[in-house]
Short mmCIF file of C-alpha atoms and ligand atoms in Angstrom, two decimals:
data_model
loop_
_atom_site.label_atom_id
_atom_site.label_comp_id
_atom_site.label_asym_id
_atom_site.label_seq_id
_atom_site.Cartn_x
_atom_site.Cartn_y
_atom_site.Cartn_z
CA MET A 5 -11.68 9.02 -21.75
CA THR A 6 -11.12 7.49 -25.36
CA GLN A 7 -9.92 4.12 -25.79
CA HIS A 8 -6.95 2.38 -27.49
CA ASN A 9 -5.83 -0.79 -28.63
CA ASP A 10 -8.14 -3.00 -26.32
CA THR A 11 -11.86 -2.95 -26.81
CA SER A 12 -12.11 -4.69 -23.41
CA VAL A 13 -11.10 -1.60 -21.31
CA PRO A 14 -14.34 0.04 -20.48
CA MET A 15 -15.14 3.19 -22.08
CA GLU A 16 -16.34 5.77 -19.80
CA PRO A 17 -15.96 9.50 -20.46
CA TYR A 18 -15.85 10.38 -16.79
CA GLY A 19 -12.92 12.33 -14.67
CA ALA A 20 -15.26 12.65 -11.61
CA TYR A 21 -17.97 11.25 -9.66
CA VAL A 22 -19.54 13.94 -7.46
CA ASP A 23 -22.49 13.92 -5.58
CA GLY A 24 -23.89 10.68 -7.03
CA VAL A 25 -23.23 12.23 -10.68
CA TRP A 26 -20.79 11.13 -13.12
CA LEU A 27 -19.01 14.33 -14.66
CA SER A 28 -16.66 14.44 -17.65
CA GLY A 29 -13.63 15.54 -16.75
CA ALA A 30 -12.88 19.28 -17.59
CA GLY A 31 -9.16 19.17 -16.58
CA GLN A 32 -6.16 18.10 -18.51
CA THR A 33 -6.12 14.63 -20.36
CA ARG A 34 -3.59 11.78 -19.62
CA GLN A 35 -3.03 8.44 -20.92
CA VAL A 36 -3.01 5.47 -19.03
CA VAL A 37 -0.34 2.80 -20.15
CA ASP A 38 -0.27 -1.10 -19.67
CA PRO A 39 3.27 -1.66 -18.24
CA ARG A 40 3.29 -4.91 -20.09
CA THR A 41 3.11 -3.63 -23.32
CA GLU A 42 4.20 0.21 -22.88
CA LEU A 43 1.06 1.11 -25.10
CA PRO A 44 -1.59 3.35 -23.90
CA ILE A 45 -4.97 1.68 -23.11
CA ALA A 46 -7.07 4.51 -22.54
CA GLU A 47 -7.23 8.50 -22.42
CA VAL A 48 -8.50 10.06 -19.28
CA THR A 49 -9.68 13.64 -19.08
CA GLU A 50 -9.17 14.48 -15.40
CA ALA A 51 -10.83 16.67 -13.06
CA SER A 52 -10.38 20.52 -13.18
CA ALA A 53 -9.73 22.49 -10.04
CA GLU A 54 -13.53 23.73 -10.27
CA GLN A 55 -14.67 20.09 -10.07
CA VAL A 56 -12.22 19.30 -7.25
CA SER A 57 -14.10 22.09 -5.34
CA ALA A 58 -17.54 20.33 -6.15
CA ALA A 59 -16.44 17.28 -4.97
CA VAL A 60 -15.46 18.70 -1.26
CA ALA A 61 -18.64 20.71 -1.46
CA ALA A 62 -20.71 17.74 -2.07
CA ALA A 63 -18.86 15.79 0.88
CA SER A 64 -19.23 18.79 3.13
CA ALA A 65 -23.17 19.08 2.53
CA ALA A 66 -23.50 15.25 2.86
CA GLY A 67 -21.45 15.06 6.24
CA PRO A 68 -24.29 15.88 8.76
CA SER A 69 -26.80 13.32 7.47
CA TRP A 70 -24.20 10.47 7.06
CA ALA A 71 -22.64 11.16 10.47
CA ALA A 72 -26.39 11.01 11.98
CA THR A 73 -26.83 7.33 10.38
CA THR A 74 -26.41 4.60 12.95
CA VAL A 75 -23.25 2.21 13.29
CA ALA A 76 -24.88 -0.84 12.32
CA ASP A 77 -26.55 1.47 9.30
CA ARG A 78 -22.72 2.19 7.98
CA ALA A 79 -21.38 -1.16 8.89
CA ASP A 80 -24.05 -2.49 6.33
CA ALA A 81 -23.21 0.15 3.92
CA LEU A 82 -19.68 -1.31 4.24
CA ARG A 83 -20.71 -4.95 3.76
CA ALA A 84 -22.85 -3.91 0.66
CA VAL A 85 -19.64 -2.25 -0.92
CA ALA A 86 -17.78 -5.61 0.00
CA ALA A 87 -20.50 -7.63 -1.69
CA GLN A 88 -20.33 -5.10 -4.92
CA LEU A 89 -16.71 -5.69 -5.30
CA ARG A 90 -17.14 -9.48 -5.17
CA LYS A 91 -19.87 -9.21 -7.86
CA ASP A 92 -17.61 -6.70 -10.07
CA ALA A 93 -14.58 -9.01 -9.39
CA ASP A 94 -13.74 -10.01 -12.89
CA GLU A 95 -14.24 -6.33 -14.44
CA LEU A 96 -11.90 -5.01 -11.41
CA LYS A 97 -9.41 -7.98 -12.02
CA HIS A 98 -9.24 -6.90 -15.52
CA LEU A 99 -8.56 -3.30 -14.97
CA VAL A 100 -5.86 -3.95 -12.17
CA CYS A 101 -4.14 -6.39 -14.90
CA ARG A 102 -4.03 -3.82 -17.55
CA GLU A 103 -2.94 -0.65 -15.42
CA LEU A 104 -0.64 -2.33 -12.86
CA GLY A 105 0.59 -5.26 -15.23
CA ALA A 106 -0.18 -7.66 -12.09
CA PRO A 107 -0.62 -11.37 -13.06
CA GLU A 108 -4.13 -12.49 -13.23
CA ALA A 109 -3.65 -14.88 -10.24
CA LEU A 110 -2.22 -11.89 -7.83
CA ALA A 111 -4.82 -9.44 -9.12
CA GLU A 112 -7.65 -12.02 -8.35
CA LYS A 113 -6.38 -13.36 -4.74
CA LEU A 114 -4.76 -10.24 -3.50
CA HIS A 115 -5.50 -7.09 -5.67
CA VAL A 116 -9.51 -7.77 -5.76
CA ALA A 117 -10.26 -10.21 -2.83
CA LEU A 118 -8.30 -8.21 -0.02
CA PRO A 119 -10.28 -4.97 -0.33
CA ALA A 120 -13.57 -6.84 -0.06
CA THR A 121 -12.31 -8.66 3.21
CA VAL A 122 -10.82 -5.20 4.68
CA LEU A 123 -14.36 -3.84 4.65
CA ASP A 124 -16.04 -6.89 5.93
CA ALA A 125 -13.34 -6.77 8.78
CA THR A 126 -14.07 -3.00 9.30
CA ALA A 127 -17.71 -3.51 9.77
CA GLU A 128 -17.33 -6.46 12.08
CA ALA A 129 -14.82 -4.03 14.09
CA ALA A 130 -17.21 -1.36 14.53
CA ALA A 131 -19.31 -3.15 16.79
CA GLU A 132 -16.04 -3.42 19.22
CA ILE A 133 -15.49 0.21 19.36
CA ALA A 134 -16.03 2.33 22.62
CA TRP A 135 -18.40 5.08 20.84
CA LYS A 136 -19.31 6.67 24.12
CA ARG A 137 -17.73 5.93 27.36
CA ARG A 138 -18.14 7.18 30.62
CA VAL A 139 -15.09 8.75 32.56
CA GLY A 140 -15.59 9.86 35.68
CA ASN A 141 -18.04 12.99 35.57
CA SER A 142 -17.79 13.05 31.25
CA SER A 143 -19.16 11.12 28.70
CA VAL A 144 -16.35 10.56 26.08
CA GLU A 145 -17.35 10.30 22.71
CA LEU A 146 -16.33 9.89 19.30
CA GLU A 147 -17.05 12.04 16.66
CA PRO A 148 -16.75 11.72 13.08
CA VAL A 149 -13.48 14.05 11.90
CA GLY A 150 -15.57 15.59 8.94
CA VAL A 151 -14.86 15.87 5.31
CA VAL A 152 -11.89 13.68 4.31
CA ALA A 153 -9.47 13.76 1.36
CA ALA A 154 -7.90 10.49 0.45
CA VAL A 155 -5.00 10.67 -1.62
CA THR A 156 -3.61 7.00 -2.86
CA PRO A 157 -0.78 5.63 -4.88
CA TRP A 158 -1.24 2.86 -7.64
CA ASN A 159 0.79 -0.08 -6.33
CA TYR A 160 -2.44 -1.64 -4.47
CA PRO A 161 -5.06 0.37 -6.69
CA LEU A 162 -7.99 -0.95 -4.69
CA HIS A 163 -6.63 -1.95 -1.26
CA GLN A 164 -5.58 1.39 -0.56
CA PRO A 165 -8.33 3.49 -1.35
CA VAL A 166 -10.60 0.90 0.17
CA ALA A 167 -8.65 0.82 3.25
CA LYS A 168 -9.45 4.76 3.55
CA VAL A 169 -13.17 4.16 2.53
CA ALA A 170 -13.69 1.65 4.98
CA GLY A 171 -12.43 3.69 7.93
CA ALA A 172 -13.84 6.69 7.04
CA LEU A 173 -17.33 5.94 6.18
CA MET A 174 -17.32 3.47 9.19
CA ALA A 175 -16.48 6.60 11.31
CA GLY A 176 -19.14 8.63 9.90
CA CYS A 177 -17.11 10.84 7.72
CA THR A 178 -17.84 11.69 3.72
CA MET A 179 -14.77 11.85 1.68
CA VAL A 180 -13.33 12.73 -1.47
CA LEU A 181 -10.61 10.27 -3.09
CA LYS A 182 -8.15 10.87 -5.58
CA PRO A 183 -6.36 7.76 -6.85
CA ALA A 184 -3.31 7.67 -8.27
CA GLU A 185 -3.20 8.97 -11.93
CA GLN A 186 -1.35 5.53 -13.09
CA SER A 187 -4.45 3.58 -11.93
CA ALA A 188 -7.31 5.87 -12.73
CA LEU A 189 -9.47 3.24 -14.53
CA THR A 190 -9.62 0.99 -11.17
CA GLY A 191 -10.43 4.39 -9.52
CA LEU A 192 -13.58 4.49 -11.38
CA GLY A 193 -14.27 0.83 -10.98
CA LEU A 194 -14.30 1.29 -7.18
CA ALA A 195 -16.40 4.29 -7.67
CA ARG A 196 -18.92 2.40 -9.86
CA ALA A 197 -19.00 -0.53 -7.09
CA ILE A 198 -19.67 2.09 -4.35
CA GLU A 199 -22.55 3.95 -6.42
CA ARG A 200 -23.91 0.40 -7.15
CA ALA A 201 -23.97 -0.77 -3.45
CA GLY A 202 -26.29 2.25 -2.91
CA VAL A 203 -24.00 4.73 -0.85
CA PRO A 204 -26.05 7.63 -0.65
CA ALA A 205 -24.89 10.82 -3.07
CA GLY A 206 -22.31 12.82 -1.76
CA VAL A 207 -21.01 10.29 0.81
CA PHE A 208 -18.16 9.34 -1.31
CA ASN A 209 -16.81 11.30 -4.35
CA LEU A 210 -14.21 10.91 -6.63
CA VAL A 211 -11.80 13.03 -8.78
CA LEU A 212 -9.12 11.78 -11.16
CA GLY A 213 -6.04 13.57 -11.76
CA GLY A 214 -2.29 13.96 -10.82
CA PRO A 215 -0.30 15.85 -8.31
CA GLU A 216 -2.21 19.09 -9.52
CA ALA A 217 -5.78 17.64 -8.37
CA GLY A 218 -4.16 16.28 -5.16
CA GLU A 219 -2.90 19.81 -4.40
CA ALA A 220 -6.25 21.34 -5.16
CA LEU A 221 -7.98 19.02 -2.80
CA VAL A 222 -5.60 18.74 0.22
CA SER A 223 -5.12 22.67 0.40
CA ASP A 224 -9.12 22.95 0.23
CA ARG A 225 -9.84 24.47 3.43
CA ARG A 226 -13.09 22.71 3.86
CA VAL A 227 -11.32 19.37 4.07
CA ASP A 228 -10.85 18.34 7.93
CA MET A 229 -8.50 15.41 7.35
CA VAL A 230 -6.31 14.27 4.80
CA SER A 231 -5.55 10.49 4.91
CA PHE A 232 -2.44 10.16 2.26
CA THR A 233 -0.61 6.88 1.28
CA GLY A 234 2.32 7.45 -0.87
CA SER A 235 5.86 8.35 -0.94
CA THR A 236 7.52 9.93 2.19
CA GLU A 237 8.67 13.13 0.16
CA VAL A 238 4.95 13.69 -1.04
CA GLY A 239 3.36 12.88 2.49
CA GLN A 240 6.16 15.25 4.41
CA LYS A 241 5.07 18.20 2.01
CA ILE A 242 1.39 17.56 2.39
CA ALA A 243 1.38 17.30 6.22
CA ALA A 244 3.47 20.46 6.36
CA GLN A 245 0.54 22.17 4.35
CA VAL A 246 -2.49 20.48 6.34
CA VAL A 247 -1.04 20.71 9.69
CA ALA A 248 -0.24 24.66 8.96
CA ARG A 249 -3.93 25.26 8.99
CA CYS A 250 -4.38 22.83 12.08
CA GLY A 251 -6.01 19.96 10.02
CA ARG A 252 -5.82 16.36 10.78
CA VAL A 253 -3.47 14.31 8.90
CA ALA A 254 -2.88 10.67 8.42
CA LEU A 255 0.45 9.12 6.39
CA GLU A 256 1.14 5.67 5.14
CA LEU A 257 4.32 6.02 3.77
CA GLY A 258 7.49 4.06 2.41
CA GLY A 259 9.32 1.21 4.29
CA LYS A 260 12.76 -0.60 4.33
CA SER A 261 11.54 -3.60 6.38
CA PRO A 262 13.96 -6.30 7.59
CA SER A 263 13.53 -10.03 7.96
CA VAL A 264 15.70 -11.24 10.77
CA VAL A 265 16.89 -14.85 10.78
CA LEU A 266 17.88 -15.51 14.53
CA ASP A 267 20.85 -17.87 14.82
CA ASP A 268 18.76 -20.71 16.76
CA VAL A 269 16.80 -21.58 13.40
CA SER A 270 16.76 -25.32 12.39
CA GLU A 271 17.14 -26.09 8.70
CA SER A 272 13.55 -26.42 7.96
CA ARG A 273 13.04 -22.97 9.46
CA LEU A 274 15.85 -21.31 7.44
CA ASP A 275 14.43 -22.91 4.41
CA ALA A 276 11.29 -21.38 5.00
CA ALA A 277 12.71 -17.94 6.13
CA VAL A 278 14.45 -17.51 2.75
CA LYS A 279 11.46 -18.84 0.77
CA VAL A 280 8.99 -16.32 2.37
CA THR A 281 11.32 -13.56 2.41
CA LEU A 282 11.98 -13.99 -1.26
CA ALA A 283 8.32 -14.29 -2.08
CA ASN A 284 7.43 -11.07 0.35
CA CYS A 285 9.93 -9.11 -1.26
CA PHE A 286 9.09 -9.66 -4.94
CA LEU A 287 5.29 -9.71 -4.29
CA ASN A 288 3.76 -7.20 -6.39
CA SER A 289 7.31 -6.85 -8.66
CA GLY A 290 8.68 -5.31 -5.12
CA GLN A 291 5.95 -2.53 -5.41
CA THR A 292 4.78 -3.15 -1.95
CA CYS A 293 5.49 -0.61 0.97
CA THR A 294 5.81 -3.32 3.50
CA ALA A 295 8.07 -5.77 1.72
CA TRP A 296 11.09 -7.06 3.42
CA THR A 297 13.72 -5.92 1.58
CA ARG A 298 16.52 -6.58 3.67
CA LEU A 299 17.59 -9.99 4.75
CA LEU A 300 19.62 -10.24 8.23
CA VAL A 301 21.35 -13.38 8.73
CA PRO A 302 24.24 -14.47 11.03
CA ARG A 303 27.49 -14.36 9.39
CA SER A 304 27.90 -18.17 10.29
CA MET A 305 24.60 -19.24 8.01
CA LEU A 306 25.86 -17.03 4.93
CA GLY A 307 26.97 -20.10 2.88
CA ARG A 308 23.82 -21.73 3.34
CA VAL A 309 21.59 -19.11 2.94
CA GLU A 310 23.26 -18.01 -0.61
CA GLU A 311 22.53 -21.87 -1.76
CA LEU A 312 18.90 -21.29 -0.58
CA LEU A 313 18.29 -18.14 -2.10
CA ALA A 314 19.70 -19.64 -5.49
CA ARG A 315 17.11 -22.13 -5.47
CA TYR A 316 14.17 -20.17 -4.71
CA LEU A 317 15.19 -17.44 -6.81
CA ALA A 318 14.41 -19.52 -9.86
CA ARG A 319 10.63 -19.37 -8.80
CA HIS A 320 10.31 -15.65 -9.79
CA VAL A 321 9.75 -15.08 -13.22
CA PRO A 322 9.38 -11.85 -14.91
CA GLY A 323 6.39 -12.28 -17.28
CA MET A 324 5.30 -15.23 -15.84
CA THR A 325 5.04 -15.26 -12.01
CA MET A 326 5.92 -11.60 -12.05
CA GLY A 327 4.74 -8.32 -13.70
CA PRO A 328 6.55 -5.44 -14.73
CA LEU A 329 7.06 -2.10 -12.70
CA ILE A 330 4.71 0.69 -13.27
CA ASP A 331 6.86 2.64 -15.85
CA ARG A 332 10.26 3.34 -17.56
CA ARG A 333 11.49 5.60 -14.94
CA GLN A 334 10.73 3.13 -12.11
CA ALA A 335 12.45 0.32 -13.84
CA ASP A 336 15.28 2.39 -14.70
CA ARG A 337 15.64 3.61 -11.11
CA VAL A 338 15.87 -0.03 -9.76
CA GLU A 339 18.76 -0.78 -12.41
CA GLU A 340 20.60 2.14 -10.98
CA TYR A 341 20.25 0.94 -7.58
CA VAL A 342 21.61 -2.42 -8.57
CA ALA A 343 24.71 -0.63 -10.33
CA GLU A 344 25.53 1.44 -7.60
CA ALA A 345 25.45 -1.51 -5.19
CA VAL A 346 27.69 -3.30 -7.46
CA LYS A 347 30.30 -0.36 -7.50
CA GLN A 348 29.87 -0.43 -3.70
CA GLY A 349 31.12 -3.99 -3.53
CA ALA A 350 27.97 -5.98 -3.55
CA ARG A 351 27.67 -9.05 -5.33
CA VAL A 352 24.34 -9.72 -7.65
CA MET A 353 22.52 -12.77 -7.87
CA ARG A 354 19.98 -13.39 -10.72
CA ASP A 355 18.52 -16.42 -12.19
CA GLU A 356 19.84 -17.02 -15.55
CA THR A 357 16.67 -18.42 -16.91
CA ALA A 358 14.36 -15.79 -15.55
CA GLU A 359 16.78 -13.22 -17.19
CA ALA A 360 16.79 -15.09 -20.56
CA ARG A 361 12.57 -15.28 -20.44
CA ARG A 362 12.15 -11.80 -19.69
CA PRO A 363 9.62 -10.22 -22.02
CA GLU A 364 11.20 -7.84 -24.41
CA SER A 365 8.40 -5.15 -24.20
CA GLY A 366 7.23 -4.28 -20.89
CA TYR A 367 8.92 -2.36 -17.96
CA TYR A 368 10.33 -5.50 -16.56
CA VAL A 369 12.85 -6.16 -14.06
CA THR A 370 14.88 -9.35 -13.47
CA PRO A 371 14.65 -10.50 -9.59
CA THR A 372 17.88 -9.43 -8.04
CA VAL A 373 19.52 -10.64 -4.70
CA LEU A 374 22.47 -8.53 -3.49
CA LEU A 375 25.07 -10.06 -1.10
CA ASP A 376 27.53 -8.65 1.10
CA VAL A 377 25.88 -5.40 1.28
CA ASP A 378 26.80 -2.98 3.77
CA PRO A 379 23.98 -1.89 5.97
CA THR A 380 24.81 1.85 5.77
CA SER A 381 24.91 1.98 1.86
CA ARG A 382 22.11 3.44 -0.15
CA VAL A 383 20.83 0.37 -1.55
CA ALA A 384 20.14 -0.81 2.24
CA GLN A 385 18.83 2.42 3.44
CA GLU A 386 16.47 3.72 0.64
CA GLU A 387 13.21 2.30 -0.46
CA ILE A 388 13.99 0.90 -4.16
CA PHE A 389 10.15 -0.31 -5.03
CA GLY A 390 11.30 -3.31 -7.17
CA PRO A 391 12.34 -6.52 -7.07
CA VAL A 392 15.73 -6.42 -5.07
CA LEU A 393 16.77 -8.05 -1.91
CA SER A 394 19.63 -7.21 0.23
CA VAL A 395 21.31 -9.73 2.06
CA ILE A 396 23.24 -8.17 5.30
CA ALA A 397 25.21 -10.53 7.76
CA TYR A 398 25.46 -9.81 11.34
CA GLY A 399 27.37 -10.99 14.39
CA ASP A 400 24.94 -11.09 17.33
CA GLU A 401 21.37 -10.61 18.37
CA ARG A 402 21.91 -6.90 19.58
CA GLU A 403 23.93 -6.05 16.28
CA ALA A 404 20.76 -7.90 14.57
CA VAL A 405 18.25 -5.37 16.35
CA GLU A 406 20.63 -2.14 15.60
CA ILE A 407 20.90 -3.11 11.70
CA ALA A 408 17.16 -3.73 11.70
CA ASN A 409 16.28 -0.03 13.53
CA GLY A 410 19.18 1.31 11.45
CA THR A 411 17.07 3.04 8.59
CA PRO A 412 14.76 6.16 8.86
CA TYR A 413 11.71 3.80 8.20
CA GLY A 414 9.79 1.64 10.10
CA LEU A 415 6.61 0.06 8.79
CA ALA A 416 6.96 -3.88 8.94
CA ALA A 417 9.57 -6.57 9.87
CA CYS A 418 10.05 -10.27 10.35
CA VAL A 419 11.74 -12.34 12.90
CA TRP A 420 12.57 -16.18 12.34
CA SER A 421 13.33 -18.14 15.37
CA ASP A 422 12.30 -21.91 16.67
CA ASP A 423 11.90 -19.93 20.06
CA GLU A 424 8.83 -18.22 19.71
CA GLU A 425 9.35 -16.16 23.19
CA ARG A 426 12.86 -15.11 21.87
CA ALA A 427 11.27 -14.18 18.66
CA THR A 428 8.93 -11.99 20.41
CA SER A 429 11.54 -10.10 22.54
CA VAL A 430 13.09 -9.21 19.62
CA ALA A 431 10.08 -8.17 17.57
CA ARG A 432 9.36 -5.98 20.69
CA ARG A 433 12.69 -4.41 19.98
CA ILE A 434 12.24 -3.58 16.59
CA ARG A 435 10.89 0.16 15.74
CA SER A 436 7.91 -0.80 13.31
CA GLY A 437 4.17 -0.69 13.20
CA GLN A 438 3.77 -4.69 12.42
CA VAL A 439 6.39 -7.57 13.03
CA ASP A 440 5.53 -10.92 12.02
CA VAL A 441 6.93 -13.85 13.74
CA ASN A 442 7.92 -16.49 11.43
CA GLY A 443 6.17 -15.20 8.57
CA GLY A 444 2.47 -14.60 10.74
CA ARG A 445 -0.12 -14.06 8.33
CA PHE A 446 -1.72 -10.67 7.51
CA ASN A 447 -4.71 -9.61 10.04
CA PRO A 448 -7.14 -7.14 8.54
CA LEU A 449 -8.29 -6.14 12.23
CA ALA A 450 -4.68 -5.38 13.31
CA PRO A 451 -3.86 -1.86 13.14
CA PHE A 452 -1.34 -1.09 9.87
CA GLY A 453 0.95 2.10 9.78
CA GLY A 454 4.44 3.07 10.64
CA PHE A 455 7.24 4.34 13.07
CA LYS A 456 9.72 7.08 12.32
CA SER A 457 9.53 8.25 8.44
CA SER A 458 7.08 5.41 7.58
CA GLY A 459 4.04 7.50 8.64
CA ILE A 460 1.53 8.98 11.01
CA GLY A 461 -1.43 6.99 12.35
CA ARG A 462 -3.00 3.54 11.83
CA GLU A 463 -5.43 2.16 9.30
CA LEU A 464 -7.68 -1.02 9.37
CA GLY A 465 -9.92 -2.71 12.12
CA VAL A 466 -11.06 -0.55 15.50
CA TYR A 467 -7.97 1.48 15.10
CA GLY A 468 -8.55 2.45 11.48
CA VAL A 469 -11.87 3.65 12.13
CA GLU A 470 -10.95 5.61 15.30
CA ASP A 471 -8.24 7.66 13.58
CA PHE A 472 -11.15 9.39 11.48
CA CYS A 473 -12.63 10.34 14.88
CA GLU A 474 -12.49 13.55 16.83
CA LEU A 475 -12.90 12.79 20.75
CA LYS A 476 -15.72 14.91 22.60
CA SER A 477 -15.78 15.28 26.40
CA ILE A 478 -19.41 16.21 27.96
CA GLN A 479 -19.22 17.21 31.49
CA TYR A 480 -22.23 16.68 33.96
P1 LIG B 506 3.54 9.56 -4.75
O1 LIG B 506 3.83 10.24 -3.33
O2 LIG B 506 4.34 10.08 -5.62
O3 LIG B 506 2.11 9.69 -5.20
C1 LIG B 506 0.83 9.20 -4.36
C2 LIG B 506 -0.06 10.00 -4.69
O4 LIG B 506 -0.03 11.42 -4.21
C3 LIG B 506 -0.91 9.84 -6.06
O5 LIG B 506 -2.17 9.94 -6.08
C4 LIG B 506 -0.24 11.39 -6.49
O6 LIG B 506 -0.80 11.66 -7.57
C5 LIG B 506 -0.25 12.20 -5.24
N1 LIG B 506 0.42 13.39 -5.34
C6 LIG B 506 1.52 13.65 -5.72
N2 LIG B 506 1.94 14.83 -5.58
C7 LIG B 506 1.29 15.26 -4.90
C8 LIG B 506 0.94 16.81 -4.06
N3 LIG B 506 2.01 17.70 -4.17
N4 LIG B 506 -0.06 16.98 -3.42
C9 LIG B 506 -0.91 16.09 -3.57
N5 LIG B 506 -1.04 14.95 -3.96
C10 LIG B 506 -0.06 14.61 -4.78
O7 LIG B 506 3.81 7.78 -4.74
P2 LIG B 506 3.79 6.78 -5.62
O8 LIG B 506 4.97 6.98 -6.19
O9 LIG B 506 2.65 6.97 -6.54
O10 LIG B 506 3.76 5.63 -5.06
C11 LIG B 506 4.76 4.65 -3.90
C12 LIG B 506 5.25 5.08 -2.62
O11 LIG B 506 3.96 4.81 -2.03
C13 LIG B 506 6.17 4.30 -2.16
O12 LIG B 506 7.02 5.05 -1.62
C14 LIG B 506 5.54 3.74 -1.32
O13 LIG B 506 6.31 2.96 -0.16
C15 LIG B 506 4.33 4.23 -0.78
N6 LIG B 506 3.39 3.46 -0.50
C16 LIG B 506 3.10 3.50 1.13
C17 LIG B 506 2.19 2.52 1.65
C18 LIG B 506 1.95 2.34 3.46
O14 LIG B 506 0.74 2.04 3.49
N7 LIG B 506 2.47 2.83 4.03
C19 LIG B 506 1.37 1.67 0.88
C20 LIG B 506 1.78 1.90 -0.55
C21 LIG B 506 2.64 2.55 -0.89
#
């Protein structure tokens, strides 16, 4: 890895961390670009296919001794990694800001703080797992699935790998992580924290690279389970390959999540619903798989909702409160979706001041609300992965649920009502892995994952550990 422009990006010529040893990459060289400046900040020489294979061999060799450790020892290891992430917080924050373009406050409070919380929560949850249960004349026992290949995207460059590290290592699995090529430096930062925390050699291994390294990793027959987070398209391709060899697969994929305002909301609840939905949709520049990208409102409330949207939209300013998108291709793609929606009759709401203040360089997109959106149109059906909220009107509750469920996805949702029982009943009819009632807080102990095209399996807490286990029955 050679460095450009910014002396504060650490220079370490590594493309892989295998069996406790840092290796110079022997694969292709790729630039890492700062999406705020559009300038390269580093050049990473990635892992070769042979280095990917060596990483799987190291994870395989370390498997039996890691599986033989106690639950308490593994929980301690997770807590040690969490503590190290907190120690390395400044360095990691810097990397996330440079690679993702995230504003500092977001990088600190969300990107860097959340993974440490997840590790601690998983260590705590491990004590509640029924590792061994008597069922009639059987002892039903959880065993680690074996060698895990983790493939992750760039949008939460620490949280996504850590959700897999926490579950897999706690279960007693060993692993090879291939983070996204766009966030390779943060991947190195995480591996350094894991090394510094004293996790034994071979238990956690890292290979840097793009789709080629990912393919080499997931097609290795010594990999027992692939845990993938990313696009539905790539996830489906990987799943077909892994299932064909009867391997295990977990998929955390895309979403098109609804925020449903019911017709009983008071003025203050409606205000909160609009404000929080906008903030949720625009979080991380709209590059969040669970983002509530469709605001479903009773037709009679449309006028008031529009007023509130105009007021709160002004709070989201590119270059200040909001970072850029990851690359030019993604920024152009978002603008194309907006243009297509307009052709199909949607009205665009953008804050003029935000538009005027948008930095000249960087892959910024002005936060956008689309009004009068047809729920069957492309913009309301497909994941845009940018700061675009579609407002959709409905007649009655039955229609609201039908629209909420009317996409291929089922990752997240929110229901707003002054009647919690009614909101809960609607939440139960929404086909998605998580539903927040009146903006309920993220819970690192609750299972995270999707219905339908949003994925297979669950991460986090007890459920996220059990997903990395096989069940064995021993009869007496
Ligand atoms: P992507 O699918 O293009 O890439 C994700 C990862 O897969 C990267 O590491 C990439 O190098 C690797 N990869 C690409 N092709 C591969 C192949 N053929 N074989 C093996 N590995 C391969 O996704 P992206 O564009 O980087 O990320 C955005 C997507 O991730 C969005 O669709 C978003 O919804 C999804 N996502 C889902 C969740 C979730 O938890 N459900 C969380 C975050 C992001």
